[in-house]
Every structure is written in C-alpha cells, then in structure tokens.
Short mmCIF file of C-alpha atoms in Angstrom, two decimals:
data_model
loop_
_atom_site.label_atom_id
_atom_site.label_comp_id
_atom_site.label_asym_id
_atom_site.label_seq_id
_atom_site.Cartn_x
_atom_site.Cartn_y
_atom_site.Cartn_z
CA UNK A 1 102.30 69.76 118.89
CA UNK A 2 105.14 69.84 116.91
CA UNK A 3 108.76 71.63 118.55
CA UNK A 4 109.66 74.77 116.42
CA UNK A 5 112.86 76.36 116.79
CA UNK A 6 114.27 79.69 114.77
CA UNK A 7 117.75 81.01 114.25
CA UNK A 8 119.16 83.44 115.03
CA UNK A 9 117.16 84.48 118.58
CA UNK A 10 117.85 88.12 118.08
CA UNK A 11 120.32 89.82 116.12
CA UNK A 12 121.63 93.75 115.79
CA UNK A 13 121.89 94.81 112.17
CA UNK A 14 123.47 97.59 110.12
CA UNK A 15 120.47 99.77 107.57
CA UNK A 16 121.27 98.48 104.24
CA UNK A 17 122.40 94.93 105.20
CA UNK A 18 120.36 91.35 104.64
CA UNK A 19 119.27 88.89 107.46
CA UNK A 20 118.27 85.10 107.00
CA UNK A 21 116.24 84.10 109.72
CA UNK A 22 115.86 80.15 109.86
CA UNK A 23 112.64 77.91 110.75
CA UNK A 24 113.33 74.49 112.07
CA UNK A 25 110.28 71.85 112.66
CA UNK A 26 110.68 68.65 114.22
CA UNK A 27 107.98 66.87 111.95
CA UNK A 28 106.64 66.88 108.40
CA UNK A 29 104.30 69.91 108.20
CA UNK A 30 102.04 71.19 105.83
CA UNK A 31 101.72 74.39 106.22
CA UNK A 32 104.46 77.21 107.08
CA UNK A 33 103.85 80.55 107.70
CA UNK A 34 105.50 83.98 108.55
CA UNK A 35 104.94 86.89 110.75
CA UNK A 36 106.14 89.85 111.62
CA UNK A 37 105.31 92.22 114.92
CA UNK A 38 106.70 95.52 115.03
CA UNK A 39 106.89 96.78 118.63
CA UNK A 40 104.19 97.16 120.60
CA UNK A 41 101.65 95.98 117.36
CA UNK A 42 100.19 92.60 116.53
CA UNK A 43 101.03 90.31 114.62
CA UNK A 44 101.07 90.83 110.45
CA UNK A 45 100.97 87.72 108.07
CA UNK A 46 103.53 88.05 105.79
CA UNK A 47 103.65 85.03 103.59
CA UNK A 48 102.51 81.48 103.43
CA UNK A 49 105.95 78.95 102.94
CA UNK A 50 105.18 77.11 100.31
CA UNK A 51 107.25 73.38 99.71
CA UNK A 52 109.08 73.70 96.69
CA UNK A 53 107.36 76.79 95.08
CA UNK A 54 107.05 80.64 95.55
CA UNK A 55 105.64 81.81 98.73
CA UNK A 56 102.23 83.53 98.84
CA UNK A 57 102.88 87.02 99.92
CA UNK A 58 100.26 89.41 101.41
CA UNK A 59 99.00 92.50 100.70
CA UNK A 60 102.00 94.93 101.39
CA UNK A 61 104.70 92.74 101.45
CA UNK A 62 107.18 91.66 98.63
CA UNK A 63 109.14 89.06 97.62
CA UNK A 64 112.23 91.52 96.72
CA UNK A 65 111.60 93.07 100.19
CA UNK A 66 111.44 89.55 102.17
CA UNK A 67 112.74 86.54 100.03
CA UNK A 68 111.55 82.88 101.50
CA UNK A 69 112.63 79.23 100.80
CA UNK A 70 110.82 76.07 101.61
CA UNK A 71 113.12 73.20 100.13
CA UNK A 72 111.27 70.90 102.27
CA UNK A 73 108.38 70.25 104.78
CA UNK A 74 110.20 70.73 108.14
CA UNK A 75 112.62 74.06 107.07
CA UNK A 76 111.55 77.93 105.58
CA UNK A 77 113.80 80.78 105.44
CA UNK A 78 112.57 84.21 105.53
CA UNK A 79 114.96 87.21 104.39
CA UNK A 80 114.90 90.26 105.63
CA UNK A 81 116.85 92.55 102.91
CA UNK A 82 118.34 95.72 102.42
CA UNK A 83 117.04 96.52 106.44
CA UNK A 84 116.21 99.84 107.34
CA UNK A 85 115.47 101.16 111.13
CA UNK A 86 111.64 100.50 110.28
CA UNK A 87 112.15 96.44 110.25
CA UNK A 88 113.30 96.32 113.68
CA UNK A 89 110.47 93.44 114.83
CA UNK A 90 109.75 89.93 116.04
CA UNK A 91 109.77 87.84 113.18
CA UNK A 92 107.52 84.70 113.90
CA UNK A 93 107.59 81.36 111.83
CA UNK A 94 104.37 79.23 112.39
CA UNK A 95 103.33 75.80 111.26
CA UNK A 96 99.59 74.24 110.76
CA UNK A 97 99.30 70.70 110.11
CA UNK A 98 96.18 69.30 107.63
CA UNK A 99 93.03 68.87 109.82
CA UNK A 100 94.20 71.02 112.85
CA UNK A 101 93.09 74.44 112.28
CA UNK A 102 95.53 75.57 114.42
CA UNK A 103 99.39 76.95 114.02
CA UNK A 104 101.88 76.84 116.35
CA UNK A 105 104.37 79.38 117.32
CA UNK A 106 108.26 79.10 116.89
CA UNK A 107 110.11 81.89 119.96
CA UNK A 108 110.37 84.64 117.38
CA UNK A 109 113.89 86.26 115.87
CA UNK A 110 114.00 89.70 117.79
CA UNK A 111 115.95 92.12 115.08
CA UNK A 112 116.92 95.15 115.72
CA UNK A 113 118.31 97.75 112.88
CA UNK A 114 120.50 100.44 113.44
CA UNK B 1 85.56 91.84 106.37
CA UNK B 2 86.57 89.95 109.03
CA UNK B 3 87.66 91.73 112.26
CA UNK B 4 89.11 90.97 116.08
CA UNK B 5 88.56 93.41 118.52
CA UNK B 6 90.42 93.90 121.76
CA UNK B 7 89.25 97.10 123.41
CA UNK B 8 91.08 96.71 126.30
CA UNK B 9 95.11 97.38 125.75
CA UNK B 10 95.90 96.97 129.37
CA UNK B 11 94.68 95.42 132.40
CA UNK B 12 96.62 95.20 135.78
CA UNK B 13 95.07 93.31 138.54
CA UNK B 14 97.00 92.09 141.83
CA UNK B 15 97.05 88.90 141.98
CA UNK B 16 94.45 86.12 143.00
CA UNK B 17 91.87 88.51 141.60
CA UNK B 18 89.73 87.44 138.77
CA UNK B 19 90.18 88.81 135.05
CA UNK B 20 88.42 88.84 131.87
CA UNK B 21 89.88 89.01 128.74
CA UNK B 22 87.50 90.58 126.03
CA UNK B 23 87.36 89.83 122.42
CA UNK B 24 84.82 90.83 120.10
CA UNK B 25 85.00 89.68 116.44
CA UNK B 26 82.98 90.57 112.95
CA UNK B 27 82.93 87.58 110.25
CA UNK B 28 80.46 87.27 107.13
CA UNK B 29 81.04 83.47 107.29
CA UNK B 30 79.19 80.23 109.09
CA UNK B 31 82.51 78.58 109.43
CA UNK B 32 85.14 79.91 111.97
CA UNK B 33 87.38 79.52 114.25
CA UNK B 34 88.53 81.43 117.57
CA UNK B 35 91.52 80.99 119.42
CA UNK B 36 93.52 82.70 122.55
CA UNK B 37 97.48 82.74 122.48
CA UNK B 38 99.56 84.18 125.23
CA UNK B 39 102.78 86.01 124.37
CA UNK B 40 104.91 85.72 127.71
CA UNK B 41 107.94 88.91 127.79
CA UNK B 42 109.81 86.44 126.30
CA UNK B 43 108.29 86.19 122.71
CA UNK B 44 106.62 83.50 121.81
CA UNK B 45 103.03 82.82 121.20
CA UNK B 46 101.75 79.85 123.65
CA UNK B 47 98.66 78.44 122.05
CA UNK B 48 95.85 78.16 124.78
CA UNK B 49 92.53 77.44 122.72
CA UNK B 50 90.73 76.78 119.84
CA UNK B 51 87.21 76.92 119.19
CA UNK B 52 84.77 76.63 116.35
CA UNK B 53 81.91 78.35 115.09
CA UNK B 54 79.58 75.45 115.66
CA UNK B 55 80.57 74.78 119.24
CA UNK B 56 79.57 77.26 121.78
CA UNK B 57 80.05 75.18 124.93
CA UNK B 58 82.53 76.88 127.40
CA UNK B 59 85.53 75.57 128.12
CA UNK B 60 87.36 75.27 131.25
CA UNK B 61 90.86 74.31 132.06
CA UNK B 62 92.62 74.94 135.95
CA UNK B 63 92.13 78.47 136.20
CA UNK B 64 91.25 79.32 132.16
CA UNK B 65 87.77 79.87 131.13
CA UNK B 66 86.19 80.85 128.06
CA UNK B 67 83.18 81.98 127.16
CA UNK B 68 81.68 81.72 123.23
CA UNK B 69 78.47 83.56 122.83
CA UNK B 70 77.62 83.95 118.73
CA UNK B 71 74.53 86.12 119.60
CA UNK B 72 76.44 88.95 120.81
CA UNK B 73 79.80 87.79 118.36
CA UNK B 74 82.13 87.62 121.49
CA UNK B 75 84.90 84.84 122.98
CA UNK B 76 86.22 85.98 126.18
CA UNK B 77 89.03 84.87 128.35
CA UNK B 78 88.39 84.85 131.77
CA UNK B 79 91.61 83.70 134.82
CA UNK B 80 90.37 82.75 138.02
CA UNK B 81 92.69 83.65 140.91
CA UNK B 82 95.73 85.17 138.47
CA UNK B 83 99.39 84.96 139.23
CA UNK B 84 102.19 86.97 138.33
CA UNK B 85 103.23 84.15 135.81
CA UNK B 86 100.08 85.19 133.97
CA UNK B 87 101.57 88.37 133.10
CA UNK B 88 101.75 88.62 129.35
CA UNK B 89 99.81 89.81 126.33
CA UNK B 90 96.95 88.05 124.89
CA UNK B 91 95.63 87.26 121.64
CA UNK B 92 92.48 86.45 120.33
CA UNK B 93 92.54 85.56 116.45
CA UNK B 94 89.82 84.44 114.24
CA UNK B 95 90.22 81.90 111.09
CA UNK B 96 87.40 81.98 108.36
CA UNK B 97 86.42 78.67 106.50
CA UNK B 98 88.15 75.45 107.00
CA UNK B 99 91.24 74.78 106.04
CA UNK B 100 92.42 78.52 105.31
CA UNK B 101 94.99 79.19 108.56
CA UNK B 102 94.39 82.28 107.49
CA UNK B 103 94.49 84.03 110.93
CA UNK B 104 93.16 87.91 112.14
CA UNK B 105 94.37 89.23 115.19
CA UNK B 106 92.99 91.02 117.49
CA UNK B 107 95.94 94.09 118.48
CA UNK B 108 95.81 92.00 122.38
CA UNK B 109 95.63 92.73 125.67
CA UNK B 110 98.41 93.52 127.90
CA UNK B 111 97.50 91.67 131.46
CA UNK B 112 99.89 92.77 134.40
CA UNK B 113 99.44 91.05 137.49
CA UNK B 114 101.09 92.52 141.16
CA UNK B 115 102.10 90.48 144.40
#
C-alpha cells in the first residue's frame, strides 16, 4: 500500500485564523479523499480531491469553509479557514487506487482551536 | 440508505481473553463492500480487511477473525487471545457499488484490554 504522510502532525490555532494541512503520497493515486473526526465521533467525508479540478464536497461542508488543491496525483491540500473552537479535530487524508476498493489512511493532523 | 452499526461503544477485556467486535450494516444494493480499520491512540486508521458482498467465506489471520453472514446483514470482528497492543478503536465501514470509495462508518468500538 502506498506510504501517506500529512503536515503539520498537530497544530494549536487562534479562532479566526486559516490552517493548510498537507497530503503527501509516495505513488501516483487516483483517488484522494478528506476526513474529518471531531473528538470522540467517527469519521465524516468531507470532500473527494480531485486532480486538477474542484473538489467534490459533501453534504454540509463548503468550499469557502474548507478550500482543497490537487495540482497533481501524489499531493492535496485541505484548508481549514477562519477556525473557530468547533473545528478542533483529526483531519484525515486518504487515498484509493483504481481497482482496489480500498483507501488508505495518512496519521491524521490533530488541530486544536483556541 | 445505507447504514453501519456499532452498538457496542466500549469493550474492556483483560487480556488473552477472546473478543468480538460487532457490526451490523443496512444497504439497498447487491454490490458492497465491508471493511475493519483500527485507530491505535495514536491516530491513524490501520486498514485490517476488506470484504465483498459476494464473498462470505471467513477470514482468518494470527489472532483476527471475521465473520460475514448476509442473512442476518452482519461482519464481525472477533481477537483470539487479545493483548494490550490491541487496545484501540475499531471501525467497520461499508462501500456501495464498485468503484464509489464512498465509505459509511460505523461510530466504532472502543476495545481496552488489561494485564
């Protein structure tokens, strides 16, 4: 499977600041995801990282809100803007290569707002 | 509407006992997929199995079973002889279709396992 890695691990924010997280695959991937899990929840699909177009959003969750590149088929950024106390979560990249059915896990940004 | 049910929030076992892992799920579709992740304190989601809809042989791996049984809609986890190093949360997640990645989660189960 393929080695994921995200940037920053966890980070301590100010309400009303922005946060890029990064996603880093070591192989050519189709598919790119992110996630988010507030404490103590599951995990909640936010968008779908789409190479070289918009990302797919889901139900509740806006591109103003949470911003995301995908210039190309190993990196995704996800943006967490304008934080308040209520984003403190593990944010989760994931990849799925074609014919797998399965995605795989980068170790999560931990954020915490103040 | 797809659905993943975990009715059990936490388990604590000492260890070398045996524990199963429920997970109950709802789908309209003939096409799925099942899998199990464990999230370890430290964050990230191990992937330990996936499973499709037309394949309900159970799977065994060291001291991981599972158990797929579509006539009662169920995939559960069961860990012979647990260690503390099994202490985490599990997932079970279902994907409709092929292709779709789109996962549901089941809201996991917290395993704690004492020396």
């Amino acid at each position: 499977s393929a080695v994921i890695s995200q940037k920053p691990s966890r980070d301590i924010c100010q309400r009303g600041t922005s946060l890029t997280i990064q996603c880093q695959v070591d192989s050519q991937v189709t598919m790119m995801f992110w996630y988010r899990q507030q404490p103590g929840q599951s995990l909640t699909l936010i968008a779908t990282a789409n190479q070289g177009s918009e990302a797919t959003y889901e139900s509740g969750f806006v591109i103003d809100k949470f911003p995301i590149s995908r210039p190309n088929l190993t990196f995704s950024t996800l943006t967490v803007s304008n934080m308040s106390p209520e984003d403190s979560s593990i944010y989760l990249c994931s990849v799925g290569a074609q014919g797998e059915e399965t995605q795989y896990f980068g170790p999560g940004t931990r954020l915490l707002v103040l | 509407a797809q659905k993943v049910t975990q009715a059990q929030t936490e388990i604590s076992v000492v260890e070398k006992e045996d524990v199963t892992l429920d997970c109950v799920y709802e789908t309209r579709d003939t096409t799925y997929y099942l899998f199990w992740y464990k999230q370890p304190p430290s964050g990230e989601l191990v992937f330990l199995i996936r499973r499709n809809s037309f394949d309900e042989q159970n799977e065994i791996s060291g001291r991981y079973s599972w158990n797929f049984q579509k006539s009662t809609s169920s995939f559960n986890f069961t860990i012979t002889a647990s260690q503390v190093v099994d202490s985490a949360v599990y997932f079970c997640a279902l994907s409709e279709g092929w292709g779709t990645y789109k996962y549901i989660f089941g809201t996991g189960t917290r395993l704690k396992v004492l020396a």
